mmCIF file of N, CA, C and O in Angstrom:
data_model
loop_
_atom_site.group_PDB
_atom_site.id
_atom_site.type_symbol
_atom_site.label_atom_id
_atom_site.label_comp_id
_atom_site.label_asym_id
_atom_site.label_seq_id
_atom_site.Cartn_x
_atom_site.Cartn_y
_atom_site.Cartn_z
ATOM 1 N N UNK A 1 -16.159 37.559 -40.021
ATOM 2 C CA UNK A 1 -17.126 38.554 -40.376
ATOM 3 C C UNK A 1 -18.380 38.221 -39.545
ATOM 4 O O UNK A 1 -18.481 37.117 -39.230
ATOM 5 N N UNK A 2 -19.209 39.126 -39.262
ATOM 6 C CA UNK A 2 -20.547 38.995 -38.510
ATOM 7 C C UNK A 2 -21.741 38.730 -39.637
ATOM 8 O O UNK A 2 -21.800 39.576 -40.446
ATOM 9 N N UNK A 3 -22.517 37.868 -39.635
ATOM 10 C CA UNK A 3 -23.554 37.640 -40.433
ATOM 11 C C UNK A 3 -24.816 38.548 -40.015
ATOM 12 O O UNK A 3 -25.236 38.083 -38.770
ATOM 13 N N UNK A 4 -25.241 39.391 -40.716
ATOM 14 C CA UNK A 4 -26.455 40.216 -40.406
ATOM 15 C C UNK A 4 -27.383 39.968 -41.394
ATOM 16 O O UNK A 4 -27.232 40.265 -42.619
ATOM 17 N N UNK A 5 -28.643 39.568 -41.158
ATOM 18 C CA UNK A 5 -29.806 39.411 -42.045
ATOM 19 C C UNK A 5 -29.446 38.529 -43.205
ATOM 20 O O UNK A 5 -29.903 39.060 -44.450
ATOM 21 N N UNK A 6 -28.527 37.436 -43.124
ATOM 22 C CA UNK A 6 -28.243 36.607 -44.278
ATOM 23 C C UNK A 6 -27.117 37.181 -45.185
ATOM 24 O O UNK A 6 -27.056 36.646 -46.273
ATOM 25 N N UNK A 7 -26.663 38.390 -44.937
ATOM 26 C CA UNK A 7 -25.606 39.000 -45.679
ATOM 27 C C UNK A 7 -24.227 39.421 -45.069
ATOM 28 O O UNK A 7 -24.449 39.889 -43.725
ATOM 29 N N UNK A 8 -23.142 39.177 -45.459
ATOM 30 C CA UNK A 8 -21.963 39.360 -44.707
ATOM 31 C C UNK A 8 -21.662 40.572 -44.964
ATOM 32 O O UNK A 8 -21.580 41.262 -46.232
ATOM 33 N N UNK A 9 -21.375 41.468 -44.075
ATOM 34 C CA UNK A 9 -20.908 42.839 -43.993
ATOM 35 C C UNK A 9 -19.292 42.706 -44.597
ATOM 36 O O UNK A 9 -18.600 42.108 -43.993
ATOM 37 N N UNK A 10 -19.068 43.603 -45.717
ATOM 38 C CA UNK A 10 -17.705 43.528 -46.221
ATOM 39 C C UNK A 10 -17.194 45.026 -46.577
ATOM 40 O O UNK A 10 -16.004 45.144 -46.872
ATOM 41 N N UNK A 11 -18.006 45.963 -46.116
ATOM 42 C CA UNK A 11 -17.542 47.408 -46.399
ATOM 43 C C UNK A 11 -16.449 47.578 -45.241
ATOM 44 O O UNK A 11 -16.764 47.326 -44.223
ATOM 45 N N UNK A 12 -15.335 48.240 -45.907
ATOM 46 C CA UNK A 12 -14.362 48.626 -44.993
ATOM 47 C C UNK A 12 -14.204 50.070 -44.945
ATOM 48 O O UNK A 12 -14.351 50.942 -45.706
ATOM 49 N N UNK A 13 -14.285 50.518 -43.563
ATOM 50 C CA UNK A 13 -14.213 51.899 -43.180
ATOM 51 C C UNK A 13 -12.965 52.417 -42.439
ATOM 52 O O UNK A 13 -12.416 51.575 -41.795
ATOM 53 N N UNK A 14 -12.284 53.408 -42.956
ATOM 54 C CA UNK A 14 -11.136 53.842 -42.353
ATOM 55 C C UNK A 14 -11.207 55.495 -41.887
ATOM 56 O O UNK A 14 -11.681 56.119 -42.528
ATOM 57 N N UNK A 15 -10.706 55.784 -40.797
ATOM 58 C CA UNK A 15 -10.616 57.256 -40.190
ATOM 59 C C UNK A 15 -9.113 57.266 -40.037
ATOM 60 O O UNK A 15 -8.807 56.743 -39.249
ATOM 61 N N UNK A 16 -8.591 58.168 -40.976
ATOM 62 C CA UNK A 16 -7.293 58.488 -40.916
ATOM 63 C C UNK A 16 -7.123 59.940 -40.244
ATOM 64 O O UNK A 16 -7.688 61.057 -40.689
ATOM 65 N N UNK A 17 -6.520 60.116 -39.276
ATOM 66 C CA UNK A 17 -6.346 61.453 -38.369
ATOM 67 C C UNK A 17 -5.042 62.241 -38.601
ATOM 68 O O UNK A 17 -4.167 61.478 -38.184
ATOM 69 N N UNK A 18 -5.141 63.335 -38.785
ATOM 70 C CA UNK A 18 -3.799 64.090 -39.132
ATOM 71 C C UNK A 18 -3.811 65.227 -38.129
ATOM 72 O O UNK A 18 -4.698 66.100 -38.239
ATOM 73 N N UNK A 19 -3.084 65.250 -37.132
ATOM 74 C CA UNK A 19 -2.909 66.288 -36.341
ATOM 75 C C UNK A 19 -1.745 67.430 -36.770
ATOM 76 O O UNK A 19 -0.410 66.743 -36.526
ATOM 77 N N UNK A 20 -1.940 68.390 -37.227
ATOM 78 C CA UNK A 20 -0.917 69.189 -38.130
ATOM 79 C C UNK A 20 -0.053 69.973 -37.179
ATOM 80 O O UNK A 20 -0.725 70.365 -35.891
ATOM 81 N N UNK A 21 1.003 70.550 -37.561
ATOM 82 C CA UNK A 21 1.745 71.463 -36.870
ATOM 83 C C UNK A 21 1.101 72.991 -37.150
ATOM 84 O O UNK A 21 0.304 73.016 -38.210
ATOM 85 N N UNK A 22 1.013 73.725 -36.281
ATOM 86 C CA UNK A 22 0.200 74.839 -36.506
ATOM 87 C C UNK A 22 0.620 75.772 -37.806
ATOM 88 O O UNK A 22 1.831 75.526 -37.957
ATOM 89 N N UNK A 23 -0.140 76.214 -38.441
ATOM 90 C CA UNK A 23 0.125 77.060 -39.733
ATOM 91 C C UNK A 23 0.122 76.234 -40.869
ATOM 92 O O UNK A 23 0.518 76.779 -41.911
ATOM 93 N N UNK A 24 -0.093 74.938 -41.080
ATOM 94 C CA UNK A 24 0.099 74.136 -42.205
ATOM 95 C C UNK A 24 -1.409 73.493 -42.775
ATOM 96 O O UNK A 24 -1.365 72.602 -43.803
ATOM 97 N N UNK A 25 -2.439 74.075 -42.093
ATOM 98 C CA UNK A 25 -3.671 73.500 -42.506
ATOM 99 C C UNK A 25 -3.905 73.881 -44.167
ATOM 100 O O UNK A 25 -4.425 72.843 -44.833
ATOM 101 N N UNK A 26 -3.796 75.010 -44.565
ATOM 102 C CA UNK A 26 -3.912 75.239 -46.157
ATOM 103 C C UNK A 26 -3.047 74.285 -46.749
ATOM 104 O O UNK A 26 -3.558 73.834 -47.916
ATOM 105 N N UNK A 27 -1.963 74.121 -46.612
ATOM 106 C CA UNK A 27 -0.916 73.167 -47.367
ATOM 107 C C UNK A 27 -1.631 71.897 -47.387
ATOM 108 O O UNK A 27 -1.557 71.112 -48.418
ATOM 109 N N UNK A 28 -1.723 71.367 -46.042
ATOM 110 C CA UNK A 28 -2.414 70.050 -45.956
ATOM 111 C C UNK A 28 -3.531 69.729 -46.776
ATOM 112 O O UNK A 28 -3.561 68.712 -47.272
ATOM 113 N N UNK A 29 -4.738 70.764 -46.859
ATOM 114 C CA UNK A 29 -5.781 70.703 -47.410
ATOM 115 C C UNK A 29 -5.667 70.519 -48.903
ATOM 116 O O UNK A 29 -6.090 69.951 -49.758
ATOM 117 N N UNK A 30 -4.680 71.375 -49.404
ATOM 118 C CA UNK A 30 -4.301 71.281 -50.919
ATOM 119 C C UNK A 30 -3.720 69.889 -51.303
ATOM 120 O O UNK A 30 -3.913 69.280 -52.441
ATOM 121 N N UNK A 31 -2.894 69.474 -50.436
ATOM 122 C CA UNK A 31 -2.395 67.966 -50.794
ATOM 123 C C UNK A 31 -3.553 66.859 -50.633
ATOM 124 O O UNK A 31 -3.658 66.038 -51.595
ATOM 125 N N UNK A 32 -4.428 67.138 -49.742
ATOM 126 C CA UNK A 32 -5.421 66.038 -49.589
ATOM 127 C C UNK A 32 -6.682 66.252 -50.920
ATOM 128 O O UNK A 32 -7.138 65.391 -51.299
ATOM 129 N N UNK A 33 -6.716 67.319 -51.259
ATOM 130 C CA UNK A 33 -7.699 67.617 -52.291
ATOM 131 C C UNK A 33 -7.136 66.896 -53.423
ATOM 132 O O UNK A 33 -8.123 66.239 -54.234
ATOM 133 N N UNK A 34 -5.797 66.828 -53.698
ATOM 134 C CA UNK A 34 -5.362 66.179 -55.010
ATOM 135 C C UNK A 34 -5.592 64.608 -54.717
ATOM 136 O O UNK A 34 -6.077 63.834 -55.606
ATOM 137 N N UNK A 35 -5.411 64.183 -53.414
ATOM 138 C CA UNK A 35 -5.577 62.663 -53.079
ATOM 139 C C UNK A 35 -6.921 62.396 -53.292
ATOM 140 O O UNK A 35 -7.258 61.285 -53.722
ATOM 141 N N UNK A 36 -7.888 63.316 -52.653
ATOM 142 C CA UNK A 36 -9.209 62.704 -52.750
ATOM 143 C C UNK A 36 -9.671 62.762 -54.212
ATOM 144 O O UNK A 36 -10.378 61.895 -54.496
ATOM 145 N N UNK A 37 -9.360 63.560 -54.918
ATOM 146 C CA UNK A 37 -9.727 63.824 -56.477
ATOM 147 C C UNK A 37 -9.306 62.538 -57.387
ATOM 148 O O UNK A 37 -9.935 61.738 -58.110
ATOM 149 N N UNK A 38 -8.069 62.055 -56.981
ATOM 150 C CA UNK A 38 -7.543 60.804 -57.848
ATOM 151 C C UNK A 38 -8.206 59.564 -56.952
ATOM 152 O O UNK A 38 -8.337 58.563 -57.686
ATOM 153 N N UNK A 39 -8.367 59.396 -55.757
ATOM 154 C CA UNK A 39 -8.737 58.351 -55.063
ATOM 155 C C UNK A 39 -9.928 58.150 -55.321
ATOM 156 O O UNK A 39 -10.550 57.115 -55.570
ATOM 157 N N UNK A 40 -11.112 58.995 -55.670
ATOM 158 C CA UNK A 40 -12.454 58.776 -55.695
ATOM 159 C C UNK A 40 -12.683 58.098 -57.125
ATOM 160 O O UNK A 40 -13.699 57.588 -57.340
ATOM 161 N N UNK A 41 -11.803 58.364 -57.951
ATOM 162 C CA UNK A 41 -11.898 57.370 -59.259
ATOM 163 C C UNK A 41 -11.401 56.088 -59.087
ATOM 164 O O UNK A 41 -11.565 55.271 -60.145
ATOM 165 N N UNK A 42 -10.753 55.505 -57.979
ATOM 166 C CA UNK A 42 -10.315 54.162 -57.848
ATOM 167 C C UNK A 42 -11.412 53.197 -57.811
ATOM 168 O O UNK A 42 -12.335 53.596 -57.236
ATOM 169 N N UNK A 43 -11.306 52.010 -58.186
ATOM 170 C CA UNK A 43 -12.273 50.806 -58.441
ATOM 171 C C UNK A 43 -12.267 50.560 -56.760
ATOM 172 O O UNK A 43 -11.467 50.544 -56.050
ATOM 173 N N UNK A 44 -13.353 50.306 -56.445
ATOM 174 C CA UNK A 44 -13.913 50.210 -54.969
ATOM 175 C C UNK A 44 -13.910 51.219 -53.981
ATOM 176 O O UNK A 44 -14.132 50.773 -52.843
ATOM 177 N N UNK A 45 -13.772 52.492 -54.319
ATOM 178 C CA UNK A 45 -13.869 53.404 -53.575
ATOM 179 C C UNK A 45 -15.398 53.851 -53.564
ATOM 180 O O UNK A 45 -15.752 54.216 -54.438
ATOM 181 N N UNK A 46 -15.765 53.733 -52.083
ATOM 182 C CA UNK A 46 -17.152 54.142 -52.157
ATOM 183 C C UNK A 46 -17.307 55.326 -51.569
ATOM 184 O O UNK A 46 -18.359 56.353 -51.600
ATOM 185 N N UNK A 47 -16.487 55.939 -50.899
ATOM 186 C CA UNK A 47 -16.378 57.407 -50.262
ATOM 187 C C UNK A 47 -15.038 57.834 -49.744
ATOM 188 O O UNK A 47 -14.198 56.805 -49.429
ATOM 189 N N UNK A 48 -14.486 59.044 -50.079
ATOM 190 C CA UNK A 48 -13.126 59.540 -49.557
ATOM 191 C C UNK A 48 -13.405 61.056 -49.455
ATOM 192 O O UNK A 48 -13.457 61.790 -50.347
ATOM 193 N N UNK A 49 -13.470 61.320 -48.261
ATOM 194 C CA UNK A 49 -13.607 62.806 -47.808
ATOM 195 C C UNK A 49 -12.768 63.265 -46.870
ATOM 196 O O UNK A 49 -12.207 62.528 -46.119
ATOM 197 N N UNK A 50 -12.719 64.429 -46.896
ATOM 198 C CA UNK A 50 -11.680 65.190 -45.819
ATOM 199 C C UNK A 50 -12.548 66.104 -44.926
ATOM 200 O O UNK A 50 -13.526 66.781 -45.435
ATOM 201 N N UNK A 51 -12.508 66.179 -43.684
ATOM 202 C CA UNK A 51 -13.053 66.756 -42.736
ATOM 203 C C UNK A 51 -12.156 67.414 -41.748
ATOM 204 O O UNK A 51 -11.252 66.828 -41.446
ATOM 205 N N UNK A 52 -12.560 68.570 -40.931
ATOM 206 C CA UNK A 52 -11.756 69.224 -40.358
ATOM 207 C C UNK A 52 -12.359 69.357 -38.777
ATOM 208 O O UNK A 52 -13.867 69.523 -38.772
ATOM 209 N N UNK A 53 -11.655 68.891 -37.682
ATOM 210 C CA UNK A 53 -12.273 69.163 -36.292
ATOM 211 C C UNK A 53 -12.974 70.372 -36.175
ATOM 212 O O UNK A 53 -12.385 71.629 -36.389
ATOM 213 N N UNK A 54 -14.143 70.411 -35.367
ATOM 214 C CA UNK A 54 -14.813 71.812 -34.980
ATOM 215 C C UNK A 54 -14.224 71.984 -33.651
ATOM 216 O O UNK A 54 -14.352 73.318 -33.291
ATOM 217 N N UNK A 55 -13.284 71.599 -33.051
ATOM 218 C CA UNK A 55 -12.837 71.726 -31.682
ATOM 219 C C UNK A 55 -11.299 72.206 -31.978
ATOM 220 O O UNK A 55 -10.623 72.961 -31.234
ATOM 221 N N UNK A 56 -10.481 71.674 -32.854
ATOM 222 C CA UNK A 56 -9.104 72.155 -33.140
ATOM 223 C C UNK A 56 -8.930 72.293 -34.585
ATOM 224 O O UNK A 56 -8.836 71.072 -35.442
ATOM 225 N N UNK A 57 -8.486 73.235 -35.184
ATOM 226 C CA UNK A 57 -8.644 73.477 -36.535
ATOM 227 C C UNK A 57 -7.297 72.652 -37.113
ATOM 228 O O UNK A 57 -7.273 72.436 -38.517
ATOM 229 N N UNK A 58 -6.278 72.381 -36.402
ATOM 230 C CA UNK A 58 -5.154 71.636 -36.922
ATOM 231 C C UNK A 58 -5.316 70.369 -36.875
ATOM 232 O O UNK A 58 -4.375 69.554 -37.499
ATOM 233 N N UNK A 59 -6.661 69.580 -36.729
ATOM 234 C CA UNK A 59 -6.941 68.264 -36.732
ATOM 235 C C UNK A 59 -7.713 68.160 -38.054
ATOM 236 O O UNK A 59 -8.923 68.527 -38.027
ATOM 237 N N UNK A 60 -7.173 67.303 -38.990
ATOM 238 C CA UNK A 60 -8.081 66.925 -40.245
ATOM 239 C C UNK A 60 -8.212 65.317 -40.019
ATOM 240 O O UNK A 60 -7.284 64.535 -39.595
ATOM 241 N N UNK A 61 -9.388 64.915 -40.565
ATOM 242 C CA UNK A 61 -9.673 63.501 -40.821
ATOM 243 C C UNK A 61 -9.912 63.024 -42.199
ATOM 244 O O UNK A 61 -10.709 63.936 -43.015
ATOM 245 N N UNK A 62 -9.465 61.938 -42.640
ATOM 246 C CA UNK A 62 -9.901 61.471 -43.998
ATOM 247 C C UNK A 62 -10.849 60.313 -43.744
ATOM 248 O O UNK A 62 -10.505 59.378 -42.811
ATOM 249 N N UNK A 63 -12.084 60.282 -44.335
ATOM 250 C CA UNK A 63 -13.033 59.508 -43.975
ATOM 251 C C UNK A 63 -13.220 58.626 -45.131
ATOM 252 O O UNK A 63 -13.450 59.157 -46.339
ATOM 253 N N UNK A 64 -13.086 57.205 -45.263
ATOM 254 C CA UNK A 64 -12.987 56.531 -46.187
ATOM 255 C C UNK A 64 -14.075 55.336 -46.158
ATOM 256 O O UNK A 64 -14.286 54.992 -44.978
ATOM 257 N N UNK A 65 -14.626 55.138 -47.310
ATOM 258 C CA UNK A 65 -15.269 53.626 -47.372
ATOM 259 C C UNK A 65 -14.666 52.660 -48.598
ATOM 260 O O UNK A 65 -14.726 53.473 -49.658
ATOM 261 N N UNK A 66 -14.598 51.655 -48.362
ATOM 262 C CA UNK A 66 -14.003 50.726 -49.531
ATOM 263 C C UNK A 66 -14.855 49.809 -49.601
ATOM 264 O O UNK A 66 -15.202 48.894 -48.495
ATOM 265 N N UNK A 67 -15.013 49.106 -50.777
ATOM 266 C CA UNK A 67 -15.827 47.768 -51.022
ATOM 267 C C UNK A 67 -15.347 46.570 -50.449
ATOM 268 O O UNK A 67 -15.851 45.525 -50.059
ATOM 269 N N UNK A 68 -13.898 46.455 -50.419
ATOM 270 C CA UNK A 68 -13.252 45.462 -49.640
ATOM 271 C C UNK A 68 -11.879 45.887 -49.259
ATOM 272 O O UNK A 68 -11.220 46.794 -49.551
ATOM 273 N N UNK A 69 -11.180 44.810 -48.607
ATOM 274 C CA UNK A 69 -9.948 44.830 -48.164
ATOM 275 C C UNK A 69 -8.937 45.204 -49.249
ATOM 276 O O UNK A 69 -7.823 45.815 -49.148
ATOM 277 N N UNK A 70 -9.268 44.295 -50.246
ATOM 278 C CA UNK A 70 -8.235 44.201 -51.423
ATOM 279 C C UNK A 70 -8.318 45.523 -52.113
ATOM 280 O O UNK A 70 -7.318 46.050 -52.647
ATOM 281 N N UNK A 71 -9.459 46.170 -52.284
ATOM 282 C CA UNK A 71 -9.456 47.670 -52.602
ATOM 283 C C UNK A 71 -8.599 48.727 -52.031
ATOM 284 O O UNK A 71 -8.073 49.461 -52.564
ATOM 285 N N UNK A 72 -8.837 48.608 -50.622
ATOM 286 C CA UNK A 72 -8.047 49.394 -49.806
ATOM 287 C C UNK A 72 -6.512 49.154 -49.923
ATOM 288 O O UNK A 72 -5.883 50.205 -49.916
ATOM 289 N N UNK A 73 -6.275 47.943 -50.058
ATOM 290 C CA UNK A 73 -4.759 47.399 -50.136
ATOM 291 C C UNK A 73 -4.153 48.071 -51.596
ATOM 292 O O UNK A 73 -3.189 48.728 -51.538
ATOM 293 N N UNK A 74 -5.130 48.202 -52.932
ATOM 294 C CA UNK A 74 -4.626 48.396 -53.770
ATOM 295 C C UNK A 74 -4.493 50.152 -53.605
ATOM 296 O O UNK A 74 -3.404 50.621 -54.280
ATOM 297 N N UNK A 75 -5.312 50.796 -53.088
ATOM 298 C CA UNK A 75 -5.140 52.071 -52.862
ATOM 299 C C UNK A 75 -3.882 52.578 -52.040
ATOM 300 O O UNK A 75 -3.130 53.541 -52.421
ATOM 301 N N UNK A 76 -3.774 51.848 -50.805
ATOM 302 C CA UNK A 76 -2.497 52.024 -50.177
ATOM 303 C C UNK A 76 -1.127 51.871 -50.902
ATOM 304 O O UNK A 76 -0.175 52.640 -50.532
ATOM 305 N N UNK A 77 -1.291 51.097 -52.014
ATOM 306 C CA UNK A 77 -0.199 50.994 -52.930
ATOM 307 C C UNK A 77 -0.131 51.795 -54.025
ATOM 308 O O UNK A 77 0.875 51.840 -54.605
ATOM 309 N N UNK A 78 -1.230 52.506 -54.249
ATOM 310 C CA UNK A 78 -1.228 53.674 -55.410
ATOM 311 C C UNK A 78 -0.071 54.490 -55.439
ATOM 312 O O UNK A 78 0.468 55.030 -54.310
ATOM 313 N N UNK A 79 0.289 55.125 -56.513
ATOM 314 C CA UNK A 79 1.294 56.263 -56.832
ATOM 315 C C UNK A 79 0.889 57.484 -56.057
ATOM 316 O O UNK A 79 1.670 58.103 -55.557
ATOM 317 N N UNK A 80 -0.382 57.732 -56.190
ATOM 318 C CA UNK A 80 -0.643 59.078 -55.587
ATOM 319 C C UNK A 80 -0.697 59.006 -53.947
ATOM 320 O O UNK A 80 -0.339 59.888 -53.307
ATOM 321 N N UNK A 81 -1.197 57.802 -53.522
ATOM 322 C CA UNK A 81 -1.019 57.609 -52.037
ATOM 323 C C UNK A 81 0.126 57.588 -51.512
ATOM 324 O O UNK A 81 0.734 58.407 -50.575
ATOM 325 N N UNK A 82 1.363 56.805 -52.196
ATOM 326 C CA UNK A 82 2.530 56.726 -51.644
ATOM 327 C C UNK A 82 3.288 57.884 -52.010
ATOM 328 O O UNK A 82 4.304 58.208 -51.485
ATOM 329 N N UNK A 83 2.831 58.905 -52.910
ATOM 330 C CA UNK A 83 3.448 60.051 -52.915
ATOM 331 C C UNK A 83 2.995 61.403 -52.175
ATOM 332 O O UNK A 83 3.895 62.055 -51.602
ATOM 333 N N UNK A 84 1.691 61.287 -51.959
ATOM 334 C CA UNK A 84 1.215 62.387 -51.120
ATOM 335 C C UNK A 84 1.127 62.263 -49.673
ATOM 336 O O UNK A 84 1.550 62.918 -48.681
ATOM 337 N N UNK A 85 0.877 61.003 -49.190
ATOM 338 C CA UNK A 85 0.844 60.806 -47.605
ATOM 339 C C UNK A 85 2.010 60.905 -47.124
ATOM 340 O O UNK A 85 1.965 61.537 -45.817
ATOM 341 N N UNK A 86 3.130 60.283 -47.309
ATOM 342 C CA UNK A 86 4.284 60.829 -46.492
ATOM 343 C C UNK A 86 4.561 62.228 -46.374
ATOM 344 O O UNK A 86 5.156 62.737 -45.476
ATOM 345 N N UNK A 87 4.327 63.124 -47.538
ATOM 346 C CA UNK A 87 4.465 64.616 -47.560
ATOM 347 C C UNK A 87 3.476 65.253 -46.361
ATOM 348 O O UNK A 87 3.598 65.915 -45.577
ATOM 349 N N UNK A 88 2.289 64.648 -46.590
ATOM 350 C CA UNK A 88 1.140 65.088 -45.454
ATOM 351 C C UNK A 88 1.695 64.801 -44.053
ATOM 352 O O UNK A 88 1.512 65.435 -43.113
ATOM 353 N N UNK A 89 2.110 63.718 -43.983
ATOM 354 C CA UNK A 89 2.654 62.982 -42.780
ATOM 355 C C UNK A 89 3.823 63.917 -41.788
ATOM 356 O O UNK A 89 3.942 64.319 -40.881
ATOM 357 N N UNK A 90 4.585 64.404 -42.984
ATOM 358 C CA UNK A 90 5.625 65.253 -42.559
ATOM 359 C C UNK A 90 5.215 66.617 -41.673
ATOM 360 O O UNK A 90 5.898 67.345 -41.453
ATOM 361 N N UNK A 91 3.867 67.132 -42.129
ATOM 362 C CA UNK A 91 3.444 68.360 -41.647
ATOM 363 C C UNK A 91 2.610 68.256 -40.258
ATOM 364 O O UNK A 91 2.065 68.913 -39.901
ATOM 365 N N UNK A 92 2.688 67.066 -39.930
ATOM 366 C CA UNK A 92 1.907 66.480 -38.740
ATOM 367 C C UNK A 92 2.949 66.904 -37.407
ATOM 368 O O UNK A 92 4.198 66.468 -37.539
ATOM 369 N N UNK A 93 2.214 66.995 -36.322
ATOM 370 C CA UNK A 93 3.166 67.357 -34.896
ATOM 371 C C UNK A 93 3.242 66.013 -34.355
ATOM 372 O O UNK A 93 4.093 65.739 -33.535
ATOM 373 N N UNK A 94 2.221 65.113 -34.645
ATOM 374 C CA UNK A 94 2.494 63.669 -34.233
ATOM 375 C C UNK A 94 2.036 62.725 -35.233
ATOM 376 O O UNK A 94 1.281 63.175 -36.103
ATOM 377 N N UNK A 95 2.754 61.486 -35.065
ATOM 378 C CA UNK A 95 2.223 60.668 -36.260
ATOM 379 C C UNK A 95 0.836 60.318 -36.545
ATOM 380 O O UNK A 95 -0.109 60.289 -35.560
ATOM 381 N N UNK A 96 0.270 60.333 -37.976
ATOM 382 C CA UNK A 96 -1.089 60.131 -38.077
ATOM 383 C C UNK A 96 -1.550 58.805 -37.434
ATOM 384 O O UNK A 96 -0.749 57.874 -37.232
ATOM 385 N N UNK A 97 -2.920 58.924 -37.032
ATOM 386 C CA UNK A 97 -3.384 57.746 -36.450
ATOM 387 C C UNK A 97 -4.466 57.198 -37.602
ATOM 388 O O UNK A 97 -5.413 57.915 -37.883
ATOM 389 N N UNK A 98 -4.393 56.055 -37.794
ATOM 390 C CA UNK A 98 -5.279 55.318 -39.066
ATOM 391 C C UNK A 98 -5.972 54.212 -38.372
ATOM 392 O O UNK A 98 -5.538 53.203 -37.716
ATOM 393 N N UNK A 99 -7.279 54.165 -38.224
ATOM 394 C CA UNK A 99 -8.240 53.193 -37.687
ATOM 395 C C UNK A 99 -9.039 52.611 -38.570
ATOM 396 O O UNK A 99 -9.587 53.324 -39.475
ATOM 397 N N UNK A 100 -8.965 51.502 -38.751
ATOM 398 C CA UNK A 100 -9.738 50.732 -39.874
ATOM 399 C C UNK A 100 -11.030 49.789 -39.034
ATOM 400 O O UNK A 100 -10.830 49.335 -37.983
ATOM 401 N N UNK A 101 -12.032 49.810 -39.863
ATOM 402 C CA UNK A 101 -13.300 49.296 -39.170
ATOM 403 C C UNK A 101 -13.980 48.474 -40.383
ATOM 404 O O UNK A 101 -14.005 48.532 -41.326
ATOM 405 N N UNK A 102 -14.580 47.421 -40.068
ATOM 406 C CA UNK A 102 -15.482 46.472 -40.905
ATOM 407 C C UNK A 102 -17.031 46.923 -40.579
ATOM 408 O O UNK A 102 -17.443 47.044 -39.408
ATOM 409 N N UNK A 103 -17.676 47.597 -41.516
ATOM 410 C CA UNK A 103 -19.088 48.093 -41.343
ATOM 411 C C UNK A 103 -20.061 47.001 -40.880
ATOM 412 O O UNK A 103 -19.720 45.802 -41.725
ATOM 413 N N UNK A 104 -20.631 46.944 -39.994
ATOM 414 C CA UNK A 104 -21.677 45.953 -39.538
ATOM 415 C C UNK A 104 -23.065 46.219 -40.212
ATOM 416 O O UNK A 104 -23.833 45.356 -40.329
ATOM 417 N N UNK A 105 -23.434 47.481 -40.116
ATOM 418 C CA UNK A 105 -24.987 47.652 -40.260
ATOM 419 C C UNK A 105 -24.941 48.852 -41.319
ATOM 420 O O UNK A 105 -24.260 49.899 -41.286
#
């Protein structure tokens, strides 16, 4: 961890990119809507949002912020995550790309 101004940054940020097969955007959005609603209630979830690319309508990203890695790990093991994400991945033209970051500032 990097020490900034006497405080250790611990917020975990996740960018999960889903490149969908053509014609599956609405189906994917409905799946993610349920995931977002349930996830936002989880302990340690600071943000959980869905966005669509302005360049390619078939590209969706889930933008996440977690108070700790432990909270993110608990989310990844949750019933709603393990039920919905594999179904969402099945709608993708390529495997989802998940990037994780530690917030610095």
